[in-house]
PDB file of N, CA and C in Angstrom:
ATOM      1  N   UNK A   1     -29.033-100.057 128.768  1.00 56.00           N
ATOM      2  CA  UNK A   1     -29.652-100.846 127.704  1.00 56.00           C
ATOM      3  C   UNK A   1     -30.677-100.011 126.934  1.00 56.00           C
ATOM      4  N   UNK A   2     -31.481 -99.119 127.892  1.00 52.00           N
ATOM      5  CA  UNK A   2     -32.444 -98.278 127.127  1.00 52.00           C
ATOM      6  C   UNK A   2     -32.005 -97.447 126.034  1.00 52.00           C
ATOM      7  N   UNK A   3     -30.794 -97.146 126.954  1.00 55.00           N
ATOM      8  CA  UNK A   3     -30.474 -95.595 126.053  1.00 55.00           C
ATOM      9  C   UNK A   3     -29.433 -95.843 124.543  1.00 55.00           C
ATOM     10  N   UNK A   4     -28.850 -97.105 124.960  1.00 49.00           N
ATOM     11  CA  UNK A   4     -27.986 -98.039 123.031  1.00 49.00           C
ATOM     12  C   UNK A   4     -29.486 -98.205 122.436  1.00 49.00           C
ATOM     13  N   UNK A   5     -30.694 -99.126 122.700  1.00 51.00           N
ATOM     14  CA  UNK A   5     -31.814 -98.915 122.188  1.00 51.00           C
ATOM     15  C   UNK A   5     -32.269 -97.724 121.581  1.00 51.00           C
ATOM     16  N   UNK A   6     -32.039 -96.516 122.060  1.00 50.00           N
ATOM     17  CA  UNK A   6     -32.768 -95.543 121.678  1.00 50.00           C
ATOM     18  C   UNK A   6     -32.230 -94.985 120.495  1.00 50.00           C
ATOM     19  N   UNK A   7     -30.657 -94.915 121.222  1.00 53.00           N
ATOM     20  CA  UNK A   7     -29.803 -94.839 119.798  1.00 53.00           C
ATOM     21  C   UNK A   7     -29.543 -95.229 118.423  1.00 53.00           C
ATOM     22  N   UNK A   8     -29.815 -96.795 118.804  1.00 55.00           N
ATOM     23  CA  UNK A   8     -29.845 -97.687 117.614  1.00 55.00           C
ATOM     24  C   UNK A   8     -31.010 -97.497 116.974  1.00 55.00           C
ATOM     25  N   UNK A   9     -32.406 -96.961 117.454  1.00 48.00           N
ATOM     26  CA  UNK A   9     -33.412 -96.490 116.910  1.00 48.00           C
ATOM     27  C   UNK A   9     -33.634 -95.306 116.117  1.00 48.00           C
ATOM     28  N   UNK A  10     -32.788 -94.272 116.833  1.00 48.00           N
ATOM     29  CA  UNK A  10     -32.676 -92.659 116.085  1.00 48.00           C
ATOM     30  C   UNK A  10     -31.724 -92.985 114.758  1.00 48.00           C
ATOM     31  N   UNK A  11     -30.764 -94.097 114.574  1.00 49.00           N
ATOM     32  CA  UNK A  11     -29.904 -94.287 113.627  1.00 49.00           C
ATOM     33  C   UNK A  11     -30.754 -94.461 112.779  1.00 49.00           C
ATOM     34  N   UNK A  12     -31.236 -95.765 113.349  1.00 54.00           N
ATOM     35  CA  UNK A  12     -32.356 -96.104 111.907  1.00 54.00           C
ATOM     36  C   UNK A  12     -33.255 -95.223 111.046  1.00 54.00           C
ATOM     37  N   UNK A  13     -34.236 -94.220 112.149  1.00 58.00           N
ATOM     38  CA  UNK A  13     -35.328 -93.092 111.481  1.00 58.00           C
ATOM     39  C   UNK A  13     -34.458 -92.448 110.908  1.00 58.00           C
ATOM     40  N   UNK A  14     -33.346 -91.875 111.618  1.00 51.00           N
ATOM     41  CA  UNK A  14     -32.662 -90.779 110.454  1.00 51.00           C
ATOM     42  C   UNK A  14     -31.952 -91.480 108.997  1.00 51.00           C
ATOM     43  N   UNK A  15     -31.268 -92.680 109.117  1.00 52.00           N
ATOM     44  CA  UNK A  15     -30.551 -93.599 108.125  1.00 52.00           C
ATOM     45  C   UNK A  15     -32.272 -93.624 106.850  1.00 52.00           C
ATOM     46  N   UNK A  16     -33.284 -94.025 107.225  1.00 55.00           N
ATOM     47  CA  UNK A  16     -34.378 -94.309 106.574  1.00 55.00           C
ATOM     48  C   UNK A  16     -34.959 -93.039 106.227  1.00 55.00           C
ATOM     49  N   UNK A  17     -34.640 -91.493 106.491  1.00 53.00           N
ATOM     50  CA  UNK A  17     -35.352 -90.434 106.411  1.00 53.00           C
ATOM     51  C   UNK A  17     -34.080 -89.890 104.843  1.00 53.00           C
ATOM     52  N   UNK A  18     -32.933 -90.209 105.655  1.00 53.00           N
ATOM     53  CA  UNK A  18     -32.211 -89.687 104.412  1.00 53.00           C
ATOM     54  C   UNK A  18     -31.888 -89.987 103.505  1.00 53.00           C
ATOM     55  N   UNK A  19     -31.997 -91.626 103.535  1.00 51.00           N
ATOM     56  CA  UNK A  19     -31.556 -92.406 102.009  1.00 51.00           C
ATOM     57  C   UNK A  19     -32.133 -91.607 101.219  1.00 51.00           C
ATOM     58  N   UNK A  20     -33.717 -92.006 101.015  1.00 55.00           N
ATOM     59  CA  UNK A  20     -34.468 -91.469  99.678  1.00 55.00           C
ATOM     60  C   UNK A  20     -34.115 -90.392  99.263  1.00 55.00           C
ATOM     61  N   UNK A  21     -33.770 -89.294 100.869  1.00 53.00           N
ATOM     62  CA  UNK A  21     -33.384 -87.883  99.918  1.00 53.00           C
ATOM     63  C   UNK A  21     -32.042 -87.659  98.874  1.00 53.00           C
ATOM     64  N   UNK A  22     -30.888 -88.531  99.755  1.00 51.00           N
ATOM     65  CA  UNK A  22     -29.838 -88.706  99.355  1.00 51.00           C
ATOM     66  C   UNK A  22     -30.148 -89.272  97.740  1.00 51.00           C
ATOM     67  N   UNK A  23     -30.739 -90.413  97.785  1.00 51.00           N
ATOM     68  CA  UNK A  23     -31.164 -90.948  95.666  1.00 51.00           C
ATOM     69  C   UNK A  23     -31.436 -90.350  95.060  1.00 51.00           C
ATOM     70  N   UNK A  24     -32.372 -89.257  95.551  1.00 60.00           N
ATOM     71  CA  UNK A  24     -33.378 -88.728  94.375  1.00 60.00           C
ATOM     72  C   UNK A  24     -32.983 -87.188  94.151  1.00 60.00           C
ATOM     73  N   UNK A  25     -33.161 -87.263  92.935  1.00 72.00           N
ATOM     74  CA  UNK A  25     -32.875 -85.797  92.513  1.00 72.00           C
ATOM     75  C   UNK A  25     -33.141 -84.617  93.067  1.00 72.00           C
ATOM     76  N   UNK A  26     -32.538 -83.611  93.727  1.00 90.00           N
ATOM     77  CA  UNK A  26     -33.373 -82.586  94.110  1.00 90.00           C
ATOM     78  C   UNK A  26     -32.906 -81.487  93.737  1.00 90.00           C
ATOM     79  N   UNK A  27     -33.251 -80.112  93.690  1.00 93.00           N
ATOM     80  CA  UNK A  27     -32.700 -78.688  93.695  1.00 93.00           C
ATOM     81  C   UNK A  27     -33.129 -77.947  94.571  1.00 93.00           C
ATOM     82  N   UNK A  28     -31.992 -77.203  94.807  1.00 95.00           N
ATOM     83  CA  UNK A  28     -32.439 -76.187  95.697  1.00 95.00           C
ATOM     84  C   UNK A  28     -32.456 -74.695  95.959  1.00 95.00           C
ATOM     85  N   UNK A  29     -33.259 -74.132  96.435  1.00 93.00           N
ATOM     86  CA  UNK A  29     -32.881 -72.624  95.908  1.00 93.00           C
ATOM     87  C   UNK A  29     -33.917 -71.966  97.187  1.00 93.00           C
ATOM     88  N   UNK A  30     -32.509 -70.150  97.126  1.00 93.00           N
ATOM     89  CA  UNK A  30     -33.182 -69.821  98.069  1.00 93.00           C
ATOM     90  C   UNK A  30     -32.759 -67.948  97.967  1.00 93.00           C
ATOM     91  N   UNK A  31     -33.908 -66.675  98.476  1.00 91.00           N
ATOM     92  CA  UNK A  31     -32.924 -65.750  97.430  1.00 91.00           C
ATOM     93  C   UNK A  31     -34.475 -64.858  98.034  1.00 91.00           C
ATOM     94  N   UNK A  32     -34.590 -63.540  97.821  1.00 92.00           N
ATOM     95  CA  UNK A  32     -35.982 -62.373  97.971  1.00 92.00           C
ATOM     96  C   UNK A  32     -36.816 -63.106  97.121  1.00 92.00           C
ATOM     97  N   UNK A  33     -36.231 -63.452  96.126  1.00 93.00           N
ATOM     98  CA  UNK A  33     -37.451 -63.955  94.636  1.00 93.00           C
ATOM     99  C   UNK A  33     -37.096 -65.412  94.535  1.00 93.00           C
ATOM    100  N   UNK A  34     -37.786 -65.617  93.813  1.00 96.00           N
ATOM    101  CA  UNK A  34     -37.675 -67.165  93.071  1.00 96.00           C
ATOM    102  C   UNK A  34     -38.403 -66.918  92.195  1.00 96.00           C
ATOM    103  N   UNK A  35     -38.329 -67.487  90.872  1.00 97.00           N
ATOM    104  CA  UNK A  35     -39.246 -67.531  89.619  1.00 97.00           C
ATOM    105  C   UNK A  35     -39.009 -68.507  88.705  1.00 97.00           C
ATOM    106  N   UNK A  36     -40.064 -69.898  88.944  1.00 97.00           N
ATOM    107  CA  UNK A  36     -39.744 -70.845  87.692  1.00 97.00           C
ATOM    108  C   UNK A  36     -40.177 -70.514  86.378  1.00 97.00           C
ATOM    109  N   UNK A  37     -40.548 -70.000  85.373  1.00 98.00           N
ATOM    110  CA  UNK A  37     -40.932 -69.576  84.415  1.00 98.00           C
ATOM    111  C   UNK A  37     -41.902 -70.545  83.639  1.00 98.00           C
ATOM    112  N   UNK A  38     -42.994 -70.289  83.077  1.00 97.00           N
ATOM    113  CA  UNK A  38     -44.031 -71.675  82.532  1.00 97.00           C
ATOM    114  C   UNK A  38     -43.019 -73.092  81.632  1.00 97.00           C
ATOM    115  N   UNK A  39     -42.465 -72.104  80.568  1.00 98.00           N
ATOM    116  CA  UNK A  39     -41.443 -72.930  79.755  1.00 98.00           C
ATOM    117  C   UNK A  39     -40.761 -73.517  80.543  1.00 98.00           C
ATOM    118  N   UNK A  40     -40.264 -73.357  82.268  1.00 98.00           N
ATOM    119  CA  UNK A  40     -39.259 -74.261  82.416  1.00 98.00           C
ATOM    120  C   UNK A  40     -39.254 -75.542  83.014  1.00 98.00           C
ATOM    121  N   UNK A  41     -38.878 -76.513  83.002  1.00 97.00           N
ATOM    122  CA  UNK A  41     -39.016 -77.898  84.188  1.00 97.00           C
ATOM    123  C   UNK A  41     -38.060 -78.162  84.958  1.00 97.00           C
ATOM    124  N   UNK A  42     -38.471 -78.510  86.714  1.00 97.00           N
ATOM    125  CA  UNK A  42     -37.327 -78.704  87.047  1.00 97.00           C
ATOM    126  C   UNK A  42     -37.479 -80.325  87.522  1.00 97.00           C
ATOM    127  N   UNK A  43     -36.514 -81.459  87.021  1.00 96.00           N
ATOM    128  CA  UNK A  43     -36.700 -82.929  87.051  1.00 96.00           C
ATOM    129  C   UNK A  43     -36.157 -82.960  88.300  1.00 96.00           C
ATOM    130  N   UNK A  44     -37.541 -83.423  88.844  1.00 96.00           N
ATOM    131  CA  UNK A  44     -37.295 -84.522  90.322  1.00 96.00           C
ATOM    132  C   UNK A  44     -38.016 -83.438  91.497  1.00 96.00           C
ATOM    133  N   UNK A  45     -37.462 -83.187  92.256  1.00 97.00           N
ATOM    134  CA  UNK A  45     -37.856 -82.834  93.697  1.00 97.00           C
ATOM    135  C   UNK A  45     -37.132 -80.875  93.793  1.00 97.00           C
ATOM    136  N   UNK A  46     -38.142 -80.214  94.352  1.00 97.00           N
ATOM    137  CA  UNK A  46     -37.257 -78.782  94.181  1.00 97.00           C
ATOM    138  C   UNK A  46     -37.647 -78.198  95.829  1.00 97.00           C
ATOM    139  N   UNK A  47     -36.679 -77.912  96.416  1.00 97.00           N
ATOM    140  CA  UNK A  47     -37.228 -76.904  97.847  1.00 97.00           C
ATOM    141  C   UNK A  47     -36.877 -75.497  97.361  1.00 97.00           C
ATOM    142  N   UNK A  48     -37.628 -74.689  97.624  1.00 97.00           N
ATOM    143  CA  UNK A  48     -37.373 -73.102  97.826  1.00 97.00           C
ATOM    144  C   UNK A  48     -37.650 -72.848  99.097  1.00 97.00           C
ATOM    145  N   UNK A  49     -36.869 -71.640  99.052  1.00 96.00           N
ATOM    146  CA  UNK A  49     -36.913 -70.488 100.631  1.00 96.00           C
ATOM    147  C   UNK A  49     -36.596 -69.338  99.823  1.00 96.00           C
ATOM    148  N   UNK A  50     -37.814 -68.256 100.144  1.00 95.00           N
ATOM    149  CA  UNK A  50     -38.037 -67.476  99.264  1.00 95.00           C
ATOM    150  C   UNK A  50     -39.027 -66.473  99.850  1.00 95.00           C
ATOM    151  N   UNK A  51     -38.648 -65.031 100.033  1.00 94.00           N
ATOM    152  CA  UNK A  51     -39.708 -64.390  99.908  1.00 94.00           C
ATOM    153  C   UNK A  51     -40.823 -64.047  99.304  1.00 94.00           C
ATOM    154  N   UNK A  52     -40.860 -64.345  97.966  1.00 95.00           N
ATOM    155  CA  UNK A  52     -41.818 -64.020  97.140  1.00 95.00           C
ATOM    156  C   UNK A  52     -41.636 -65.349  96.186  1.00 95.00           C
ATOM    157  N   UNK A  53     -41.784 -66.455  96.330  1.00 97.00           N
ATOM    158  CA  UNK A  53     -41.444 -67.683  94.993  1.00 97.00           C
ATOM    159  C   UNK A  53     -42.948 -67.982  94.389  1.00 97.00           C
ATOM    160  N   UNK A  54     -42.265 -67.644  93.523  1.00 97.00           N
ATOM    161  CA  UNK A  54     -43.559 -67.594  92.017  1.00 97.00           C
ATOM    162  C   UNK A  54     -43.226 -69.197  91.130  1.00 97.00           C
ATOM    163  N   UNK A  55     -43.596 -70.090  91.198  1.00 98.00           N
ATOM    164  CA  UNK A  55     -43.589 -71.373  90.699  1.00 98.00           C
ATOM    165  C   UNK A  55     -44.642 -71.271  89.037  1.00 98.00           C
ATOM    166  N   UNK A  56     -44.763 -71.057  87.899  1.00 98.00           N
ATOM    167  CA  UNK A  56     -45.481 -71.471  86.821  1.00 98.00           C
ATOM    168  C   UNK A  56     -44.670 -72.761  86.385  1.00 98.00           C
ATOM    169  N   UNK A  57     -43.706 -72.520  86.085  1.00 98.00           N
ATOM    170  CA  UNK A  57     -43.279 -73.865  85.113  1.00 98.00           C
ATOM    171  C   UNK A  57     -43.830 -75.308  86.038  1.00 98.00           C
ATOM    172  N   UNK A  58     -43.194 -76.420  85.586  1.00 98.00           N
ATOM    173  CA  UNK A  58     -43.476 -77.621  86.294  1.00 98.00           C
ATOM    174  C   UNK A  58     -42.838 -78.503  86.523  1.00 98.00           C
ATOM    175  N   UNK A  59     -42.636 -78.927  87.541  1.00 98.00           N
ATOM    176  CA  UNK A  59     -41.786 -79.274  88.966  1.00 98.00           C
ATOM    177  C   UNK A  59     -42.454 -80.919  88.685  1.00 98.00           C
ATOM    178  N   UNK A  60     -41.184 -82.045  88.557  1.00 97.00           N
ATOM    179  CA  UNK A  60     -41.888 -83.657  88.042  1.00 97.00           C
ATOM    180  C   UNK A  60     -41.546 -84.315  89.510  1.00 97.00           C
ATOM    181  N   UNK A  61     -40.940 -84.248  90.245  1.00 97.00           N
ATOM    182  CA  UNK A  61     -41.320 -84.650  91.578  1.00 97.00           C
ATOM    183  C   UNK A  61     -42.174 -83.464  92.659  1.00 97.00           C
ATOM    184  N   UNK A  62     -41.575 -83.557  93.865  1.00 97.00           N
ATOM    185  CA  UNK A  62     -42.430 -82.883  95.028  1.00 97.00           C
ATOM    186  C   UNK A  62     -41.748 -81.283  95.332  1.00 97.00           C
ATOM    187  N   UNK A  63     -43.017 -80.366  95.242  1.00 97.00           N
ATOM    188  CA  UNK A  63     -42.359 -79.261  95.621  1.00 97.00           C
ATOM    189  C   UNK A  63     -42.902 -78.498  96.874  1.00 97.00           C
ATOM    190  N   UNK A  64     -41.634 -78.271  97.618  1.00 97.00           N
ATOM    191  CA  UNK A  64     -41.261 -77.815  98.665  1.00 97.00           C
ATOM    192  C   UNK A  64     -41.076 -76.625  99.085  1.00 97.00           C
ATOM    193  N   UNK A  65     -42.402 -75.402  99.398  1.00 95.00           N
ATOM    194  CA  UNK A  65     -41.763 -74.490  99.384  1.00 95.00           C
ATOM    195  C   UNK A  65     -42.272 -73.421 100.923  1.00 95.00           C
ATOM    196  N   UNK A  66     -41.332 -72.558 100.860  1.00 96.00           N
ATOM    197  CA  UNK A  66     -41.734 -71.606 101.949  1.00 96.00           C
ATOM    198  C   UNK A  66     -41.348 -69.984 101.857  1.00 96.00           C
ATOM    199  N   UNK A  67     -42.196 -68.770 102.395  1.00 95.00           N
ATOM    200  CA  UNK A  67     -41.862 -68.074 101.461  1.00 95.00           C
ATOM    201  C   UNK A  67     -42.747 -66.764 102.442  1.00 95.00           C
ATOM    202  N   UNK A  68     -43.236 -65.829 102.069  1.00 94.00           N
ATOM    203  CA  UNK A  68     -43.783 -64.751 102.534  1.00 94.00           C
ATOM    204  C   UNK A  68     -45.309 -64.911 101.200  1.00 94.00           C
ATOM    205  N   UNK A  69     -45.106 -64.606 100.205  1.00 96.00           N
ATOM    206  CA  UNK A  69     -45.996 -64.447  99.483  1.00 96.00           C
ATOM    207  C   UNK A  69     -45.742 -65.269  98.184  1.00 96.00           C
ATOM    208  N   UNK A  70     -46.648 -66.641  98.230  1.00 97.00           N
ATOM    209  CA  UNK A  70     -46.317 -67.604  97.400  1.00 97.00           C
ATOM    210  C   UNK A  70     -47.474 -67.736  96.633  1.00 97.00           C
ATOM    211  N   UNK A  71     -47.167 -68.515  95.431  1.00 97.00           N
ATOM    212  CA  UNK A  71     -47.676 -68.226  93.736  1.00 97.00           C
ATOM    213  C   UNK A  71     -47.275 -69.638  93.566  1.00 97.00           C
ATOM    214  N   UNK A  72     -48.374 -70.520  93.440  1.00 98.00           N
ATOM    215  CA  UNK A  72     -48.113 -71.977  92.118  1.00 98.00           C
ATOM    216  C   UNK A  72     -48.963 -71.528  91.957  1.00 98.00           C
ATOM    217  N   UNK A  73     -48.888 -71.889  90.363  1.00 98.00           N
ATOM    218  CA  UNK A  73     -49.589 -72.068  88.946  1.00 98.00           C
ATOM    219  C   UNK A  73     -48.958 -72.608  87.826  1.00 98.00           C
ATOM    220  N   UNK A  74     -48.099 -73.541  88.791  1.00 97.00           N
ATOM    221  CA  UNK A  74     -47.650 -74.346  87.164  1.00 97.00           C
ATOM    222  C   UNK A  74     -48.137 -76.332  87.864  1.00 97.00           C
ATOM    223  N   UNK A  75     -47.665 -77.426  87.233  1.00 98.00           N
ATOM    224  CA  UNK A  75     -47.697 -78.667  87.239  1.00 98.00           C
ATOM    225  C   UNK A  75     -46.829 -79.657  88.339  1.00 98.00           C
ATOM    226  N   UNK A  76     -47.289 -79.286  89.190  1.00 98.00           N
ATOM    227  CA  UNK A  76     -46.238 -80.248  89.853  1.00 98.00           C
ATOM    228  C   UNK A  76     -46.664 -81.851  89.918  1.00 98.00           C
ATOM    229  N   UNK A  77     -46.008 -82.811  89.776  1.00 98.00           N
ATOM    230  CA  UNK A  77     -45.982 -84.369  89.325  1.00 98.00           C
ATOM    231  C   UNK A  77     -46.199 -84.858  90.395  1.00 98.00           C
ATOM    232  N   UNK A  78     -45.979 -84.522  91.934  1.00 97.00           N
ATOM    233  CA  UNK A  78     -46.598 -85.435  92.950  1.00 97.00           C
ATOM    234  C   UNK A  78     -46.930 -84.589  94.128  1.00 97.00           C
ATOM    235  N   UNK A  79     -45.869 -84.412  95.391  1.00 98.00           N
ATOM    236  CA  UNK A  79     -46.790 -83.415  96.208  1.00 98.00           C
ATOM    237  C   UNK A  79     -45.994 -82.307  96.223  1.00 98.00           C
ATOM    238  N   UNK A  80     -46.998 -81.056  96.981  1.00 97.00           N
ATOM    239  CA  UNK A  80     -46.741 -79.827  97.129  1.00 97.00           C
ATOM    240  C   UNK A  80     -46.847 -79.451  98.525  1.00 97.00           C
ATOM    241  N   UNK A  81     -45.983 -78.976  99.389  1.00 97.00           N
ATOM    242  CA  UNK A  81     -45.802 -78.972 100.557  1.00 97.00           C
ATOM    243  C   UNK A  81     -45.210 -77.756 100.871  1.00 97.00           C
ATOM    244  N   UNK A  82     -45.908 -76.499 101.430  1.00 97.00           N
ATOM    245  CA  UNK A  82     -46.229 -75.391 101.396  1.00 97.00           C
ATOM    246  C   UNK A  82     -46.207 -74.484 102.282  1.00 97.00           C
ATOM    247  N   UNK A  83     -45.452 -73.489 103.077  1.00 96.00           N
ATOM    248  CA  UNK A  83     -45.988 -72.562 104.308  1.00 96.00           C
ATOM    249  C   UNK A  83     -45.446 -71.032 103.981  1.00 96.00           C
ATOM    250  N   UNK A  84     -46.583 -70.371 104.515  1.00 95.00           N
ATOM    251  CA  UNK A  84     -45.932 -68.730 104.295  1.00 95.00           C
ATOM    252  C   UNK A  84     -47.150 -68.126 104.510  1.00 95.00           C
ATOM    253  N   UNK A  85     -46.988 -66.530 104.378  1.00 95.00           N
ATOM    254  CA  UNK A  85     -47.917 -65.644 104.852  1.00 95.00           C
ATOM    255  C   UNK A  85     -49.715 -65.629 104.067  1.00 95.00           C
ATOM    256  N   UNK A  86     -49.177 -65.821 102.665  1.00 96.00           N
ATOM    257  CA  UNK A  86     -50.181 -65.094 101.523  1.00 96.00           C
ATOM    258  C   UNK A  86     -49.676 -66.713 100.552  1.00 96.00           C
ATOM    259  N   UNK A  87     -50.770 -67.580 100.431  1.00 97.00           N
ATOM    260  CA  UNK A  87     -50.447 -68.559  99.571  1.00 97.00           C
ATOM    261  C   UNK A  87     -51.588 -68.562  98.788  1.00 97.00           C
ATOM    262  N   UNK A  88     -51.496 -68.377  97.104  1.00 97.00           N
ATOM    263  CA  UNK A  88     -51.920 -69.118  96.388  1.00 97.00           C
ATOM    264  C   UNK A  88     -51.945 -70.038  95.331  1.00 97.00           C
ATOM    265  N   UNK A  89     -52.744 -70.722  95.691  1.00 97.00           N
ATOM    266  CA  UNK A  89     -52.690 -72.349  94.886  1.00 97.00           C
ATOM    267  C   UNK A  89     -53.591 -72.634  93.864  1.00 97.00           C
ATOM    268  N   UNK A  90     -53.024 -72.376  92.496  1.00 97.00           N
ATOM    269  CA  UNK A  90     -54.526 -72.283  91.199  1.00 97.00           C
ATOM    270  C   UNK A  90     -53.478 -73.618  90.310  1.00 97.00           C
ATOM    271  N   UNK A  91     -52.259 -74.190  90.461  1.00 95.00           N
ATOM    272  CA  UNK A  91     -51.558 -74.989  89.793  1.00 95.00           C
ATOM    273  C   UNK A  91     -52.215 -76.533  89.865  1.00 95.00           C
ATOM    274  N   UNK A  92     -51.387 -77.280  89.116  1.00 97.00           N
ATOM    275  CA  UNK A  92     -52.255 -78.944  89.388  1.00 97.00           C
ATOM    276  C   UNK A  92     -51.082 -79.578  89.943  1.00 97.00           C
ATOM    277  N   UNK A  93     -51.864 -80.207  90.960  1.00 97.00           N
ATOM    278  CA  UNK A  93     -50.959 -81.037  91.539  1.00 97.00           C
ATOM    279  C   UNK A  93     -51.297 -82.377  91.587  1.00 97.00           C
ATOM    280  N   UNK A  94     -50.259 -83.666  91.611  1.00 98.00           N
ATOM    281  CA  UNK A  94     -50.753 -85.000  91.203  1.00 98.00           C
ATOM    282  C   UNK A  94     -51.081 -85.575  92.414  1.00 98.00           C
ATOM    283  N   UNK A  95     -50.149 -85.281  93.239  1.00 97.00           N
ATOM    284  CA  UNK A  95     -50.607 -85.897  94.477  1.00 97.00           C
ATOM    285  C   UNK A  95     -51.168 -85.291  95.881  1.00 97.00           C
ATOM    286  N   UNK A  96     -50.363 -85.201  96.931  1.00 97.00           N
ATOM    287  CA  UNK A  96     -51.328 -84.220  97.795  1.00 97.00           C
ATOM    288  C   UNK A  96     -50.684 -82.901  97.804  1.00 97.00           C
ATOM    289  N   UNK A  97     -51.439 -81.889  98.671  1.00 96.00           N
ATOM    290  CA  UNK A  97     -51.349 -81.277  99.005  1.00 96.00           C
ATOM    291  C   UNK A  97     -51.239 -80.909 100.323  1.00 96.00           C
ATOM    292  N   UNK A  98     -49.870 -80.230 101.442  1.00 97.00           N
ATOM    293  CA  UNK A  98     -50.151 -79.744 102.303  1.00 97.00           C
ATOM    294  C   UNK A  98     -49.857 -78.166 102.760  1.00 97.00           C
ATOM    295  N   UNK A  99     -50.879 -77.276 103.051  1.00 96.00           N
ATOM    296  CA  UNK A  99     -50.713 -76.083 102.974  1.00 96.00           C
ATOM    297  C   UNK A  99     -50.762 -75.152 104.816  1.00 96.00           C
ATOM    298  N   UNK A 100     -50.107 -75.000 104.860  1.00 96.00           N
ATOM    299  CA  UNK A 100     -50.267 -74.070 105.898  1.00 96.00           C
ATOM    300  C   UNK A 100     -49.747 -72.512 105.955  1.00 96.00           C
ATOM    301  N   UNK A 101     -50.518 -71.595 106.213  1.00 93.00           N
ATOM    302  CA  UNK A 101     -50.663 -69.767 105.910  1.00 93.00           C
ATOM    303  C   UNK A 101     -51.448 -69.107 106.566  1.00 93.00           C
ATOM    304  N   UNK A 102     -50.940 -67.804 106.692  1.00 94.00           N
ATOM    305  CA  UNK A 102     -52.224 -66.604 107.033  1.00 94.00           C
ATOM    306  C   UNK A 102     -53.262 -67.226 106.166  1.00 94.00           C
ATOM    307  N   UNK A 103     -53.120 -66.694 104.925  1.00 96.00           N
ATOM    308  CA  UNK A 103     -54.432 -66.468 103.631  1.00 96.00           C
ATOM    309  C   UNK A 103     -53.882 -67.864 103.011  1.00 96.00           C
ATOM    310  N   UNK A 104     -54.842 -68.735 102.702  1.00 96.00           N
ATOM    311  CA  UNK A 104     -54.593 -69.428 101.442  1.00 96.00           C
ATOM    312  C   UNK A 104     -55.170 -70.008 100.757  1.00 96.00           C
ATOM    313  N   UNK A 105     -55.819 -69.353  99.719  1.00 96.00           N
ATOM    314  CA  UNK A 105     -56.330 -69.410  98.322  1.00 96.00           C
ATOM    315  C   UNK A 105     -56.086 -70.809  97.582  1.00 96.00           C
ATOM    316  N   UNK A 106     -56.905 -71.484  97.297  1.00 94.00           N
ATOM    317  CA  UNK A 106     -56.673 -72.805  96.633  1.00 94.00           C
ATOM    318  C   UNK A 106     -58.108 -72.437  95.237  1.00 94.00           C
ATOM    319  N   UNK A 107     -57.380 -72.635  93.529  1.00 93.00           N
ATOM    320  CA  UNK A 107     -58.392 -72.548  92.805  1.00 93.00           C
ATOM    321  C   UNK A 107     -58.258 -73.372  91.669  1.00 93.00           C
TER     322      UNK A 107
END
């Protein structure tokens, strides 16, 4: 009985973890570099995996990134959710922020 319980429980968190991702727009990208450029926008939600991802342009949902030596300085529209060696953070962000790094610079 415990263990159909437990099951029927892990269905649910994962069924409820993936809808939203499944609706909502996302992109994804992953590569030594990454570079959004100021001029560019990317609509909705963006993850990178990236050695070096340089973010200026601006990102209208949540951006997701991880990386060795990371760079926002552009607009992101809600949160920014962050890990790598060398992070800095001089961009605006609307909603939160979570950062974890060796170094990380917030300005």
């Amino acid at each position: 009985m415990k263990n159909n319980l437990f099951r029927i429980g892990l269905v649910v968190i994962v069924v409820g973890v993936m809808v939203p991702m499944i609706a909502s727009a996302a992109t994804v990208a992953k590569g030594d570099t990454y570079n959004l450029a100021k001029d560019q926008t990317v609509q909705g939600d963006l993850y990178v995996v990236s050695a070096n991802p340089v973010v200026n342009g601006t990102v209208t949902g949540d951006l997701v990134l991880a990386g060795g030596n990371v760079i926002v300085d552009g607009m992101i529209g809600q949160d920014l959710l962050v890990a790598g060696g060398n992070l800095n953070l001089s961009g605006t962000v609307q909603d939160d922020i979570r950062a974890a790094g060796g170094t990380i610079t917030i300005s």
